Amino acid sequence: MKTRSSKAARLEDVAKLAKVSTATVSRALTLPHKVKARTLERVQQAARTLGYVAHGAARALASRRTHTIGAVVPTLDNAIFANTIQALQRTLDAAGYVLLLASHDFDADIEARVTRTLIERGVDGLVLLGTTHHPDIYRMLESHNLPYVLTWAFDESGNHPCVGFDNRAAGMCIANHLLDLGHRRFAMVSGITAHNERAQERLAGVREALSAHDIALSPGSVIEKPYTHSGGREGLREVLKGNEAPTAVICGNDVLAIGAIAECHAQGLKVPDDVSITGFDDMEMASLISPALTTVRFPTAEMGVYAANHLLARLDDRSVELRNKLPTELIVRASAAAPARK
Amino acid sequence: MKTRSSKAARLEDVAKLAKVSTATVSRALTLPHKVKARTLERVQQAARTLGYVAHGAARALASRRTHTIGAVVPTLDNAIFANTIQALQRTLDAAGYVLLLASHDFDADIEARVTRTLIERGVDGLVLLGTTHHPDIYRMLESHNLPYVLTWAFDESGNHPCVGFDNRAAGMCIANHLLDLGHRRFAMVSGITAHNERAQERLAGVREALSAHDIALSPGSVIEKPYTHSGGREGLREVLKGNEAPTAVICGNDVLAIGAIAECHAQGLKVPDDVSITGFDDMEMASLISPALTTVRFPTAEMGVYAANHLLARLDDRSVELRNKLPTELIVRASAAAPARK
DNA sequence: TTGTAAGCGTTATCAC
DNA sequence: GTGATAACGCTTACAA
């Protein structure tokens, strides 16, 4: 019972069994309404008995369509982009498309390489993350005339179709909230800003809001850490080292915030009474874990749906909006007024 | 500057420019050592100036290889499988392969459909999650003679190549740990067991260990919830409703455990003094968040590497191990002896 | 409504 | 080492 490698059935085999031409089989399978009901049935029957599965490469070569969308993300190590990818995949699947996924660990060269690989694989469209990309990438997109959309990005220049949030505004929002509560001594446990414009923008937004109140973040009060719990713990420890302890610590995202809170507990600091911890809720989990955590929420899943629909619309030659700024939301879970001391 | 759609260059164009045949270009690009150094250079130069990118479908059609691996997971909504997928993708990328990803939301029919789609797209190999699959899936795998590997699964029968852990043993392990501490009144907040053998096995393992001590989980003390924080909160609430409150609650995974702990806090219950919470650390985060949480750790990333290498080896016609049971580890963070009362 | 046949852009098998 | 040329399995005018 082992040697049953009777070669996968081809269109021709189905045609023979159904006693029609290959053209008819092809039509029956892709445009069922274009063939007579009786022949359609014969073809379907034949396909079923042979266990026929179309050969995608041949189909793609002939039709110049792969029904495949590529997505390139920095990482999947954590759940940050998982929501978006999941929503993307679902929406594409419903439209008969398939997702080709690649990641690059925040390395611009790797990103260019894997993107090229996806294009080579013939993706009909491409989802990229952020606006900052290797020039080769934009060059390839143009020369192949490939539909694409940038996610987790809002391109100010208006040159690229994109869907995302305004991370800078989110940063300002959270800083202003803390300023309103009376805080004046700030620190930030930021994500690694290198090749990550989202982290950069959040930090920039915080700085901008603070500087409007003549407050500057000293070098020692901005610590960059990877988006991990231990990053958050270490970050908080380092931020507290300075001679003037901050009353408010802004964390680059929720994973960092959770780590920071854990470290506070470990050090016997009460949150938010001794120190206020806030963050950006990439993973939509911070708020559930710590009811004391005020965050900015990003509609990450909606973004995946938008991105998919944008691409699908362009593949159908429907005209579509090129820019979508999704709304973010400040979720105030607990207010900690700045301590009166000093 | 807008109309530059000068059609992507083909192999023939490169050949013309380099004044060689298409055959030579093909060789130069895929088997560089098979052509003279001088021609190689001419070809590469020509390819570069034309911005040549190979046509994957044509290549696949001719070579019967797509250099693509498919993976079908239940969901990406949470980070549970993200580690594995990330490790898988990295390992494949290093070997020149690309990842085609699909999810099915724990629906067996959808799973069969998307798997079929991946096969149709010509994947060279397939990564499936778990052992329980639609018969059509196994049928297609066989008729296409397609290399595959089951992950997050350990197939007792030995019929399928697989890499995973023994979830039942993990369940027994955690239950025995609690029994050792003197607990006698148990409850479990399990994941949804339908079409999820991992959740089933964990529950079964717990039941088995308990029954060895003549303890049975009453219907009301096993609550199934989706792997979300709110699932954990609700689960704990329901589990406490019974007339005899449990001293130990075992959670189906870390997300549930975190939710359960949050609910304990909300209800003023101290963990682990009033009630002991334990779980399975799918996402490797529980322990960091709550130092009071004893868990079983699964090497999820290693699993992705194993799965990828297994497939790669088979594609190279190297013989490989078919079964890998990865070690799990009980991480005891805090011990809560069962309360003496009653 | 169905059939015929010409591609689609590579790779692979031969000769040379 | 290199060049013709026949596949590869399907779609799609165009004809019938």
Tab-separated table of C-alpha atoms in Angstrom, chain B residues 25-323:
chain	number	residue	atom	x	y	z
B	25	VAL	CA	21.375	32.961	-18.663
B	26	SER	CA	19.316	30.434	-16.764
B	27	ARG	CA	22.442	28.556	-15.770
B	28	ALA	CA	24.356	31.681	-14.886
B	29	LEU	CA	21.581	32.696	-12.543
B	30	THR	CA	20.951	29.384	-10.826
B	31	LEU	CA	24.195	27.422	-11.239
B	32	PRO	CA	26.886	30.137	-11.491
B	33	HIS	CA	29.742	27.644	-11.333
B	34	LYS	CA	28.531	25.968	-14.493
B	35	VAL	CA	29.449	28.891	-16.767
B	36	LYS	CA	32.705	30.560	-17.641
B	37	ALA	CA	33.607	33.451	-15.374
B	38	ARG	CA	33.580	35.939	-18.224
B	39	THR	CA	30.116	35.034	-19.481
B	40	LEU	CA	28.829	34.890	-15.947
B	41	GLU	CA	29.888	38.463	-15.460
B	42	ARG	CA	28.330	39.600	-18.728
B	43	VAL	CA	25.059	37.962	-17.793
B	44	GLN	CA	25.009	39.401	-14.308
B	45	GLN	CA	25.750	42.822	-15.686
B	46	ALA	CA	22.939	42.544	-18.206
B	47	ALA	CA	20.514	41.297	-15.553
B	48	ARG	CA	21.418	44.183	-13.311
B	49	THR	CA	20.995	46.890	-15.906
B	50	LEU	CA	17.630	45.490	-16.908
B	51	GLY	CA	16.516	45.069	-13.307
B	52	TYR	CA	15.701	41.496	-14.114
B	53	VAL	CA	13.610	39.561	-11.617
B	54	ALA	CA	12.868	35.938	-12.361
B	55	HIS	CA	9.282	34.898	-12.982
B	56	GLY	CA	8.549	32.484	-10.180
B	57	ALA	CA	5.569	30.817	-11.800
B	58	ALA	CA	7.448	30.033	-14.975
B	59	ARG	CA	10.371	28.792	-12.974
B	60	ALA	CA	8.101	26.642	-10.843
B	61	LEU	CA	6.329	25.236	-13.860
B	62	ALA	CA	9.562	24.215	-15.514
B	63	SER	CA	11.443	23.008	-12.471
B	64	ARG	CA	8.523	21.538	-10.528
B	65	ARG	CA	9.781	23.318	-7.424
B	66	THR	CA	8.350	26.463	-5.873
B	67	HIS	CA	10.720	26.842	-2.935
B	68	THR	CA	7.664	27.595	-0.919
B	69	ILE	CA	6.495	25.975	2.303
B	70	GLY	CA	2.925	26.267	3.508
B	71	ALA	CA	1.825	26.527	7.121
B	72	VAL	CA	-1.708	26.199	8.402
B	73	VAL	CA	-2.396	27.372	11.942
B	74	PRO	CA	-5.645	27.724	13.863
B	75	THR	CA	-5.203	31.422	14.514
B	76	LEU	CA	-2.758	34.281	14.818
B	77	ASP	CA	-5.044	36.453	16.902
B	78	ASN	CA	-2.922	35.876	19.920
B	79	ALA	CA	0.755	35.200	20.129
B	80	ILE	CA	0.424	31.519	20.918
B	81	PHE	CA	1.748	30.304	17.610
B	82	ALA	CA	3.707	33.404	16.690
B	83	ASN	CA	6.963	32.150	18.183
B	84	THR	CA	6.765	28.952	16.226
B	85	ILE	CA	5.852	30.682	12.981
B	86	GLN	CA	8.598	33.245	13.387
B	87	ALA	CA	11.215	30.565	13.983
B	88	LEU	CA	9.840	28.600	11.059
B	89	GLN	CA	9.971	31.562	8.736
B	90	ARG	CA	13.521	32.458	9.721
B	91	THR	CA	14.837	28.976	9.224
B	92	LEU	CA	13.126	28.625	5.870
B	93	ASP	CA	14.339	32.015	4.721
B	94	ALA	CA	17.912	31.066	5.505
B	95	ALA	CA	17.469	28.088	3.196
B	96	GLY	CA	15.948	30.146	0.414
B	97	TYR	CA	12.375	29.155	1.078
B	98	VAL	CA	9.347	31.314	1.552
B	99	LEU	CA	6.364	30.869	3.857
B	100	LEU	CA	2.777	30.679	2.697
B	101	LEU	CA	0.569	31.190	5.721
B	102	ALA	CA	-3.072	30.409	6.359
B	103	SER	CA	-5.348	30.147	9.379
B	104	HIS	CA	-8.732	28.562	9.950
B	105	ASP	CA	-10.137	29.675	13.312
B	106	PHE	CA	-10.493	26.128	14.588
B	107	ASP	CA	-12.841	25.136	11.779
B	108	ALA	CA	-12.031	21.768	10.211
B	109	ASP	CA	-13.701	22.567	6.899
B	110	ILE	CA	-11.978	25.884	6.514
B	111	GLU	CA	-8.755	24.122	7.364
B	112	ALA	CA	-9.302	21.622	4.560
B	113	ARG	CA	-10.113	24.387	2.134
B	114	VAL	CA	-7.096	26.584	2.885
B	115	THR	CA	-4.814	23.567	2.890
B	116	ARG	CA	-6.066	22.694	-0.533
B	117	THR	CA	-5.422	26.260	-1.625
B	118	LEU	CA	-1.843	26.027	-0.427
B	119	ILE	CA	-1.282	22.745	-2.231
B	120	GLU	CA	-2.760	24.302	-5.321
B	121	ARG	CA	-0.271	27.124	-4.967
B	122	GLY	CA	2.351	24.449	-5.270
B	123	VAL	CA	3.984	24.415	-1.854
B	124	ASP	CA	6.940	22.045	-1.714
B	125	GLY	CA	6.034	21.073	1.820
B	126	LEU	CA	3.428	21.679	4.461
B	127	VAL	CA	3.420	22.408	8.168
B	128	LEU	CA	0.215	21.497	9.941
B	129	LEU	CA	-0.705	22.066	13.537
B	130	GLY	CA	-1.912	19.162	15.622
B	131	THR	CA	-2.760	15.603	14.605
B	132	THR	CA	-6.515	15.847	14.087
B	133	HIS	CA	-7.291	16.839	10.536
B	134	HIS	CA	-9.984	16.477	7.912
B	135	PRO	CA	-9.547	13.189	6.047
B	136	ASP	CA	-9.382	15.160	2.799
B	137	ILE	CA	-6.197	16.748	4.055
B	138	TYR	CA	-4.413	13.466	4.580
B	139	ARG	CA	-5.758	12.246	1.268
B	140	MET	CA	-4.366	15.237	-0.588
B	141	LEU	CA	-1.023	14.917	1.160
B	142	GLU	CA	-0.758	11.351	0.016
B	143	SER	CA	-1.956	11.771	-3.547
B	144	HIS	CA	0.427	14.660	-4.075
B	145	ASN	CA	3.163	12.838	-2.286
B	146	LEU	CA	3.781	16.015	-0.379
B	147	PRO	CA	6.308	16.238	2.454
B	148	TYR	CA	4.667	17.512	5.609
B	149	VAL	CA	5.193	17.719	9.305
B	150	LEU	CA	2.771	18.061	12.185
B	151	THR	CA	3.731	20.587	14.851
B	152	TRP	CA	2.381	21.157	18.334
B	153	ALA	CA	1.627	17.501	18.143
B	154	PHE	CA	3.032	14.201	19.157
B	155	ASP	CA	1.467	11.429	17.180
B	156	GLU	CA	1.407	8.282	19.295
B	157	SER	CA	0.668	6.041	16.334
B	158	GLY	CA	3.897	6.959	14.637
B	159	ASN	CA	2.141	7.366	11.313
B	160	HIS	CA	3.054	10.968	10.834
B	161	PRO	CA	6.258	12.952	11.005
B	162	CYS	CA	5.739	15.323	13.887
B	163	VAL	CA	7.350	17.565	16.411
B	164	GLY	CA	5.634	18.614	19.592
B	165	PHE	CA	5.179	18.023	23.272
B	166	ASP	CA	3.195	15.662	25.351
B	167	ASN	CA	0.367	17.875	26.539
B	168	ARG	CA	-1.157	15.092	28.565
B	169	ALA	CA	2.078	14.590	30.466
B	170	ALA	CA	2.235	18.337	31.029
B	171	GLY	CA	-1.268	18.234	32.469
B	172	MET	CA	-0.332	15.380	34.771
B	173	CYS	CA	2.821	17.160	35.773
B	174	ILE	CA	1.048	20.277	36.920
B	175	ALA	CA	-1.716	18.359	38.674
B	176	ASN	CA	0.789	16.179	40.502
B	177	HIS	CA	2.694	19.250	41.595
B	178	LEU	CA	-0.450	20.635	43.152
B	179	LEU	CA	-1.305	17.298	44.736
B	180	ASP	CA	2.154	17.232	46.276
B	181	LEU	CA	1.462	20.592	47.839
B	182	GLY	CA	-1.580	19.079	49.485
B	183	HIS	CA	-4.334	20.483	47.315
B	184	ARG	CA	-7.467	18.379	47.072
B	185	ARG	CA	-10.113	20.720	45.663
B	186	PHE	CA	-9.379	21.524	42.014
B	187	ALA	CA	-10.916	23.441	39.173
B	188	MET	CA	-9.808	24.027	35.642
B	189	VAL	CA	-10.319	26.968	33.333
B	190	SER	CA	-9.615	25.155	30.089
B	191	GLY	CA	-9.342	26.387	26.538
B	192	ILE	CA	-12.155	25.441	24.183
B	193	THR	CA	-11.599	21.732	23.594
B	194	ALA	CA	-13.602	21.421	20.376
B	195	HIS	CA	-11.266	20.717	17.444
B	196	ASN	CA	-8.325	21.435	19.717
B	197	GLU	CA	-6.549	18.318	20.830
B	198	ARG	CA	-3.970	20.301	22.757
B	199	ALA	CA	-6.638	21.639	25.089
B	200	GLN	CA	-8.207	18.171	25.259
B	201	GLU	CA	-4.931	16.530	26.192
B	202	ARG	CA	-4.100	19.024	28.891
B	203	LEU	CA	-7.477	18.517	30.487
B	204	ALA	CA	-7.174	14.749	30.136
B	205	GLY	CA	-3.761	14.797	31.775
B	206	VAL	CA	-5.074	16.743	34.725
B	207	ARG	CA	-8.016	14.373	35.078
B	208	GLU	CA	-5.752	11.342	34.904
B	209	ALA	CA	-3.399	12.541	37.610
B	210	LEU	CA	-6.279	13.492	39.873
B	211	SER	CA	-8.137	10.243	39.412
B	212	ALA	CA	-5.064	8.380	40.622
B	213	HIS	CA	-5.865	10.083	43.927
B	214	ASP	CA	-9.562	9.355	43.604
B	215	ILE	CA	-10.335	12.952	42.813
B	216	ALA	CA	-12.693	13.815	39.989
B	217	LEU	CA	-13.343	17.175	38.395
B	218	SER	CA	-17.051	17.832	38.679
B	219	PRO	CA	-18.758	19.263	35.579
B	220	GLY	CA	-19.109	22.650	37.244
B	221	SER	CA	-15.426	22.871	38.010
B	222	VAL	CA	-14.284	22.624	34.416
B	223	ILE	CA	-15.035	25.756	32.453
B	224	GLU	CA	-14.045	26.171	28.816
B	225	LYS	CA	-13.129	29.629	27.621
B	226	PRO	CA	-11.358	31.096	24.607
B	227	TYR	CA	-7.706	31.942	25.165
B	228	THR	CA	-8.264	35.564	26.130
B	229	HIS	CA	-7.770	37.554	29.261
B	230	SER	CA	-11.467	38.118	29.668
B	231	GLY	CA	-11.939	34.390	29.168
B	232	GLY	CA	-9.657	33.855	32.148
B	233	ARG	CA	-11.529	36.374	34.267
B	234	GLU	CA	-14.925	34.944	33.478
B	235	GLY	CA	-13.667	31.414	33.877
B	236	LEU	CA	-12.391	32.096	37.344
B	237	ARG	CA	-15.620	33.763	38.330
B	238	GLU	CA	-17.665	30.785	37.202
B	239	VAL	CA	-15.358	28.299	38.802
B	240	LEU	CA	-15.752	30.004	42.167
B	241	LYS	CA	-19.540	29.834	41.962
B	242	GLY	CA	-19.753	26.235	43.138
B	243	ASN	CA	-20.555	25.536	46.780
B	244	GLU	CA	-17.055	24.272	47.482
B	245	ALA	CA	-14.474	26.768	46.299
B	246	PRO	CA	-11.325	25.169	44.850
B	247	THR	CA	-7.949	25.781	46.452
B	248	ALA	CA	-6.170	25.311	43.152
B	249	VAL	CA	-7.210	26.491	39.718
B	250	ILE	CA	-5.389	25.148	36.673
B	251	CYS	CA	-5.599	27.352	33.615
B	252	GLY	CA	-5.449	26.013	30.065
B	253	ASN	CA	-2.747	28.461	29.134
B	254	ASP	CA	-0.970	31.588	30.269
B	255	VAL	CA	-3.414	34.049	28.772
B	256	LEU	CA	-6.210	32.468	30.755
B	257	ALA	CA	-3.984	32.384	33.839
B	258	ILE	CA	-3.227	36.070	33.576
B	259	GLY	CA	-6.906	36.867	33.284
B	260	ALA	CA	-7.641	34.604	36.234
B	261	ILE	CA	-5.059	36.346	38.369
B	262	ALA	CA	-6.465	39.731	37.429
B	263	GLU	CA	-9.907	38.531	38.521
B	264	CYS	CA	-8.480	37.290	41.823
B	265	HIS	CA	-7.031	40.728	42.449
B	266	ALA	CA	-10.357	42.298	41.557
B	267	GLN	CA	-12.145	40.041	44.014
B	268	GLY	CA	-9.632	40.657	46.763
B	269	LEU	CA	-8.346	37.090	46.673
B	270	LYS	CA	-4.658	36.706	47.313
B	271	VAL	CA	-2.627	34.543	44.945
B	272	PRO	CA	-1.365	32.027	45.795
B	273	ASP	CA	-2.412	32.182	49.450
B	274	ASP	CA	-6.177	32.138	49.019
B	275	VAL	CA	-6.172	30.262	45.766
B	276	SER	CA	-3.337	28.788	43.755
B	277	ILE	CA	-3.300	29.611	40.050
B	278	THR	CA	-1.209	27.533	37.659
B	279	GLY	CA	-1.049	27.280	33.902
B	280	PHE	CA	0.607	26.198	30.704
B	281	ASP	CA	2.989	28.789	29.362
B	282	ASP	CA	2.248	28.788	25.642
B	283	MET	CA	3.383	32.325	25.161
B	284	GLU	CA	6.267	32.289	27.576
B	285	MET	CA	5.019	35.383	29.273
B	286	ALA	CA	3.042	34.309	32.273
B	287	SER	CA	6.047	33.813	34.472
B	288	LEU	CA	7.352	37.273	33.798
B	289	ILE	CA	4.107	38.974	34.518
B	290	SER	CA	3.223	37.178	37.661
B	291	PRO	CA	6.064	35.824	39.753
B	292	ALA	CA	3.467	33.821	41.635
B	293	LEU	CA	2.551	31.705	38.647
B	294	THR	CA	3.776	28.133	38.390
B	295	THR	CA	3.668	26.955	34.792
B	296	VAL	CA	4.773	24.333	32.330
B	297	ARG	CA	7.017	25.823	29.684
B	298	PHE	CA	6.984	24.624	26.069
B	299	PRO	CA	9.922	25.235	23.708
B	300	THR	CA	7.775	26.736	20.967
B	301	ALA	CA	10.492	28.431	18.949
B	302	GLU	CA	12.657	25.329	18.860
B	303	MET	CA	9.648	23.557	17.465
B	304	GLY	CA	9.542	25.912	14.490
B	305	VAL	CA	13.211	25.314	13.771
B	306	TYR	CA	12.728	21.554	13.987
B	307	ALA	CA	9.741	21.613	11.692
B	308	ALA	CA	11.556	23.681	9.092
B	309	ASN	CA	14.675	21.547	9.167
B	310	HIS	CA	12.684	18.381	8.933
B	311	LEU	CA	10.990	19.583	5.787
B	312	LEU	CA	14.185	20.945	4.280
B	313	ALA	CA	15.921	17.658	4.867
B	314	ARG	CA	13.181	15.737	3.133
B	315	LEU	CA	13.223	18.113	0.203
B	316	ASP	CA	16.907	17.372	-0.128
B	317	ASP	CA	16.119	13.674	-0.037
B	318	ARG	CA	18.022	13.318	3.138
B	319	SER	CA	16.564	10.792	5.494
B	320	VAL	CA	15.270	12.259	8.710
B	321	GLU	CA	13.799	11.418	12.036
B	322	LEU	CA	10.077	11.265	11.849
B	323	ARG	CA	9.164	11.903	15.452
